[in-house]
C-alpha cells in the first residue's frame, strides 16, 4: 500500500514512522510520503487559505492549491481520504475496506476546512471518502489521519505480529458488534486482585464462553448503542 499525506504541518505526521507502521515501511509493505501543501502555493507568501464566501469566522483552504497538490501525487488507483467532522463515521469495517486500497491520499484540512470544490472535482476522477473519527472537532486533519492510517495499516498482511489479534479486536470479525473482553497477564495476583480463575483453568471452551459473556457485559455497560441495530 502507498500512502501520500498532504498537510501544512508535515512534522506532525512524524509518529507514523514509529512502531508497527515504521516496521512495515522498513519492510517495504507500506510506502509513506508526507508532503507540504505550501509547495503548491504560487504566491510569494505561499498562501493556502482565504476568507469564506458568504462570510463567517475563520479562513477556508484554497481549492486550486489543493488541486495542484492532488494532481502531483494522484495515481490511477488512488482513493482520496478527507478527514472532517462532517464526514461519514470511520469504523472498523471502513478500516477493513480501506486496507484493500492500493493507494490512499490523505488531505489534512485546517482552519474552517477545504473549499468543497476540491472534493467535488476529485470525485470526478477517483473515489473520495470524507471520514469523521468521532463527534468532536480537531484543529486539523493530521491527528485523524494518523488514527485512520494506524487502524488501516495494522490490518495489512504481515504488519501485525499475530494476525489473529485483528480477528479478536473489538468491532471486528467475531466481535462485529461487541467490544472485546478484558485482558489479563502475570502476576497471578496484583495488589490483592486475582486473575479470573477460568483463564488459568486450561478449559479453552470455558475461556471462550467467559470471554463472550464479558464482551456482551462490557458492550452493554459501555456501548449500548452497538446493541440497538
Ligand atoms: C479538521 O478535522 C477535524 O476536526 C476532524 C477530522 C476527522 N474527524 C473528526 N471528528 C474531526
Short mmCIF file of C-alpha atoms and ligand atoms in Angstrom, two decimals:
data_model
loop_
_atom_site.label_atom_id
_atom_site.label_comp_id
_atom_site.label_asym_id
_atom_site.label_seq_id
_atom_site.Cartn_x
_atom_site.Cartn_y
_atom_site.Cartn_z
CA UNK A 1 0.00 0.00 0.00
CA UNK A 2 1.15 3.51 -0.77
CA UNK A 3 0.17 6.42 1.44
CA UNK A 4 0.55 10.09 0.50
CA UNK A 5 -0.30 12.65 3.17
CA UNK A 6 -0.64 16.34 2.25
CA UNK A 7 -0.53 18.85 5.12
CA UNK A 8 0.79 22.29 6.11
CA UNK A 9 2.41 20.61 9.14
CA UNK A 10 4.50 17.69 7.76
CA UNK A 11 6.35 17.28 11.09
CA UNK A 12 3.01 16.48 12.75
CA UNK A 13 2.99 13.15 10.89
CA UNK A 14 6.43 12.04 12.16
CA UNK A 15 4.93 9.45 14.60
CA UNK A 16 3.72 7.46 11.58
CA UNK A 17 7.30 6.31 11.08
CA UNK A 18 7.44 4.73 14.55
CA UNK A 19 6.35 1.29 15.81
CA UNK A 20 4.35 -1.15 13.68
CA UNK A 21 3.90 1.19 10.74
CA UNK A 22 7.57 2.18 10.87
CA UNK A 23 8.48 -1.51 10.57
CA UNK A 24 6.00 -2.00 7.70
CA UNK A 25 7.67 0.92 5.90
CA UNK A 26 11.13 -0.51 6.55
CA UNK A 27 9.90 -3.93 5.31
CA UNK A 28 8.56 -2.31 2.14
CA UNK A 29 4.95 -3.34 2.89
CA UNK A 30 3.94 0.30 3.06
CA UNK A 31 5.29 3.33 1.18
CA UNK A 32 4.67 6.61 3.02
CA UNK A 33 5.29 10.09 1.68
CA UNK A 34 4.33 13.29 3.53
CA UNK A 35 4.06 16.49 1.51
CA UNK A 36 3.92 20.20 2.45
CA UNK A 37 0.82 21.73 0.85
CA UNK A 38 2.62 25.07 0.60
CA UNK A 39 4.89 23.57 -2.09
CA UNK A 40 1.91 24.01 -4.45
CA UNK A 41 1.12 27.59 -3.46
CA UNK A 42 2.00 30.06 -6.23
CA UNK A 43 2.47 33.37 -4.44
CA UNK A 44 5.47 34.72 -2.56
CA UNK A 45 3.75 34.16 0.78
CA UNK A 46 2.84 30.54 -0.12
CA UNK A 47 -0.79 31.32 0.69
CA UNK A 48 -3.10 28.32 1.18
CA UNK A 49 -6.26 29.95 2.56
CA UNK A 50 -8.64 32.87 2.05
CA UNK A 51 -11.78 34.42 3.56
CA UNK A 52 -15.00 32.37 3.27
CA UNK A 53 -17.60 33.34 0.65
CA UNK A 54 -20.86 34.12 2.41
CA UNK A 55 -18.98 35.48 5.43
CA UNK A 56 -18.42 33.72 8.74
CA UNK A 57 -15.43 33.21 11.01
CA UNK A 58 -12.03 31.84 10.08
CA UNK A 59 -10.44 31.05 6.74
CA UNK A 60 -11.07 28.39 4.10
CA UNK A 61 -8.31 26.45 2.32
CA UNK A 62 -7.99 27.31 -1.38
CA UNK A 63 -9.18 24.65 -3.90
CA UNK A 64 -6.55 25.47 -6.52
CA UNK A 65 -3.59 24.81 -4.21
CA UNK A 66 -5.13 21.50 -3.11
CA UNK A 67 -5.97 20.61 -6.70
CA UNK A 68 -2.36 21.03 -7.82
CA UNK A 69 -1.12 19.01 -4.84
CA UNK A 70 -3.53 16.15 -5.57
CA UNK A 71 -2.65 16.20 -9.27
CA UNK A 72 1.01 15.79 -8.30
CA UNK A 73 0.53 12.68 -6.13
CA UNK A 74 -2.57 11.00 -7.62
CA UNK A 75 -2.30 7.68 -9.45
CA UNK A 76 -4.96 5.70 -11.40
CA UNK A 77 -5.52 3.57 -8.28
CA UNK A 78 -5.82 6.49 -5.82
CA UNK A 79 -8.54 6.93 -3.22
CA UNK A 80 -8.74 10.40 -1.62
CA UNK A 81 -9.43 10.42 2.13
CA UNK A 82 -10.52 13.75 3.65
CA UNK A 83 -10.77 13.64 7.46
CA UNK A 84 -13.56 16.02 8.51
CA UNK A 85 -16.10 16.25 11.35
CA UNK A 86 -18.75 16.43 8.59
CA UNK A 87 -17.73 13.04 7.17
CA UNK A 88 -19.21 9.58 7.46
CA UNK A 89 -18.22 7.72 10.63
CA UNK A 90 -14.83 5.94 10.37
CA UNK A 91 -15.42 2.42 11.73
CA UNK A 92 -13.61 -0.91 11.77
CA UNK A 93 -15.46 -2.08 8.62
CA UNK A 94 -14.37 1.14 6.86
CA UNK A 95 -10.79 0.46 8.02
CA UNK A 96 -11.02 -3.03 6.51
CA UNK A 97 -12.35 -1.57 3.27
CA UNK A 98 -9.53 1.00 3.04
CA UNK A 99 -6.98 -1.75 3.80
CA UNK A 100 -7.90 -3.18 0.40
CA UNK A 101 -6.94 0.01 -1.44
CA UNK A 102 -3.65 0.25 -3.34
CA UNK A 103 -3.11 3.98 -2.80
CA UNK A 104 -4.58 6.34 -0.21
CA UNK A 105 -4.08 10.10 -0.42
CA UNK A 106 -4.90 11.97 2.81
CA UNK A 107 -5.85 15.66 2.59
CA UNK A 108 -5.30 17.21 6.03
CA UNK A 109 -7.51 20.29 6.18
CA UNK A 110 -7.04 23.11 8.68
CA UNK A 111 -8.87 26.33 9.54
CA UNK A 112 -12.55 26.08 8.51
CA UNK A 113 -11.81 23.28 6.08
CA UNK A 114 -11.11 22.95 2.37
CA UNK A 115 -13.19 24.61 -0.40
CA UNK A 116 -15.74 21.88 -1.25
CA UNK A 117 -14.99 22.19 -4.96
CA UNK A 118 -11.64 20.46 -4.35
CA UNK A 119 -13.54 17.36 -3.14
CA UNK A 120 -16.15 17.73 -5.88
CA UNK A 121 -13.50 17.89 -8.62
CA UNK A 122 -11.50 14.98 -7.14
CA UNK A 123 -14.68 12.85 -7.02
CA UNK A 124 -14.97 13.22 -10.80
CA UNK A 125 -11.80 11.11 -11.23
CA UNK A 126 -11.29 8.97 -8.10
CA UNK A 127 -13.13 7.55 -5.08
CA UNK A 128 -13.35 10.14 -2.30
CA UNK A 129 -14.05 9.29 1.39
CA UNK A 130 -14.88 12.17 3.74
CA UNK A 131 -14.44 10.50 7.14
CA UNK A 132 -15.05 11.51 10.76
CA UNK A 133 -13.27 9.71 13.62
CA UNK A 134 -15.90 10.80 16.14
CA UNK A 135 -18.29 13.57 17.19
CA UNK A 136 -15.76 16.26 18.08
CA UNK A 137 -13.75 18.92 16.25
CA UNK A 138 -9.95 19.00 15.98
CA UNK A 139 -7.65 21.83 14.92
CA UNK A 140 -6.72 19.93 11.75
CA UNK A 141 -6.99 16.64 9.92
CA UNK A 142 -3.47 15.43 10.84
CA UNK A 143 -4.34 13.56 14.05
CA UNK A 144 -7.40 11.99 12.40
CA UNK A 145 -5.16 10.93 9.51
CA UNK A 146 -2.81 9.17 11.95
CA UNK A 147 -5.78 7.40 13.57
CA UNK A 148 -7.07 6.21 10.20
CA UNK A 149 -3.61 5.21 8.94
CA UNK A 150 -2.89 3.17 12.08
CA UNK A 151 -6.31 1.43 12.05
CA UNK A 152 -5.93 0.60 8.33
CA UNK A 153 -2.26 -0.45 8.12
CA UNK A 154 -2.45 -2.75 11.16
CA UNK A 155 -4.85 -4.86 9.05
CA UNK A 156 -2.37 -5.31 6.21
CA UNK A 157 -0.83 -8.79 5.83
CA UNK A 158 2.43 -9.09 7.76
CA UNK A 159 2.07 -5.81 9.67
CA UNK A 160 0.62 -7.23 12.87
CA UNK A 161 2.87 -9.73 14.65
CA UNK A 162 -0.09 -12.03 15.21
CA UNK A 163 -2.85 -11.71 12.55
CA UNK A 164 -5.20 -13.45 14.97
CA UNK A 165 -5.18 -10.25 17.04
CA UNK A 166 -7.06 -8.39 14.31
CA UNK A 167 -9.80 -11.05 14.38
CA UNK A 168 -10.27 -10.75 18.13
CA UNK A 169 -10.34 -6.94 18.10
CA UNK A 170 -13.33 -5.00 19.27
CA UNK A 171 -15.76 -4.36 16.39
CA UNK A 172 -14.03 -6.88 14.12
CA UNK A 173 -14.58 -10.44 12.97
CA UNK A 174 -16.31 -12.49 15.67
CA UNK A 175 -16.97 -9.31 17.68
CA UNK A 176 -18.62 -7.36 14.85
CA UNK A 177 -20.98 -5.51 17.19
CA UNK A 178 -19.32 -6.11 20.54
CA UNK A 179 -16.29 -4.72 22.35
CA UNK A 180 -13.54 -7.12 23.37
CA UNK A 181 -13.33 -8.89 26.70
CA UNK A 182 -10.88 -7.61 29.36
CA UNK A 183 -7.30 -8.92 29.18
CA UNK A 184 -5.02 -10.25 31.93
CA UNK A 185 -1.38 -11.33 32.25
CA UNK A 186 1.14 -12.18 35.02
CA UNK A 187 1.35 -11.78 38.02
CA UNK A 188 -1.47 -14.16 39.09
CA UNK A 189 -2.40 -11.73 41.90
CA UNK A 190 -1.91 -7.96 41.57
CA UNK A 191 -2.44 -5.79 44.68
CA UNK A 192 -4.75 -8.47 46.05
CA UNK A 193 -6.68 -8.82 42.78
CA UNK A 194 -6.57 -12.34 41.27
CA UNK A 195 -6.84 -13.22 37.59
CA UNK A 196 -10.34 -14.66 36.86
CA UNK A 197 -9.95 -18.39 37.64
CA UNK A 198 -11.43 -19.55 34.31
CA UNK A 199 -8.45 -18.01 32.48
CA UNK A 200 -6.00 -20.34 34.27
CA UNK A 201 -8.31 -23.40 34.12
CA UNK A 202 -6.91 -24.73 30.83
CA UNK A 203 -10.53 -25.26 29.71
CA UNK A 204 -10.49 -23.49 26.29
CA UNK A 205 -14.26 -23.83 25.78
CA UNK A 206 -14.92 -22.29 29.20
CA UNK A 207 -12.46 -19.46 28.45
CA UNK A 208 -14.18 -18.75 25.12
CA UNK A 209 -17.61 -18.72 26.78
CA UNK A 210 -16.38 -16.44 29.56
CA UNK A 211 -14.83 -14.01 27.07
CA UNK A 212 -18.05 -13.92 25.01
CA UNK A 213 -20.04 -13.14 28.17
CA UNK A 214 -17.56 -10.45 29.19
CA UNK A 215 -17.81 -8.88 25.70
CA UNK A 216 -21.58 -8.75 26.00
CA UNK A 217 -21.40 -7.32 29.55
CA UNK A 218 -18.85 -4.66 28.58
CA UNK A 219 -20.79 -3.70 25.46
CA UNK A 220 -23.99 -3.32 27.48
CA UNK A 221 -22.17 -1.15 30.03
CA UNK A 222 -20.00 0.98 27.73
CA UNK A 223 -21.60 0.86 24.28
CA UNK A 224 -25.34 0.06 24.49
CA UNK A 225 -25.67 1.92 21.18
CA UNK A 226 -23.96 -1.03 19.46
CA UNK A 227 -26.74 -3.37 20.62
CA UNK A 228 -29.56 -1.32 19.07
CA UNK A 229 -29.19 -2.28 15.37
C1 LIG B 1 -10.13 19.18 10.96
O1 LIG B 1 -10.54 17.82 11.10
C2 LIG B 1 -11.32 17.51 12.18
O2 LIG B 1 -11.61 18.35 13.03
C3 LIG B 1 -11.83 16.13 12.26
C4 LIG B 1 -11.47 15.17 11.29
C5 LIG B 1 -12.00 13.89 11.42
N1 LIG B 1 -12.83 13.55 12.42
C6 LIG B 1 -13.19 14.46 13.33
N2 LIG B 1 -14.05 14.10 14.33
C7 LIG B 1 -12.70 15.78 13.29
#
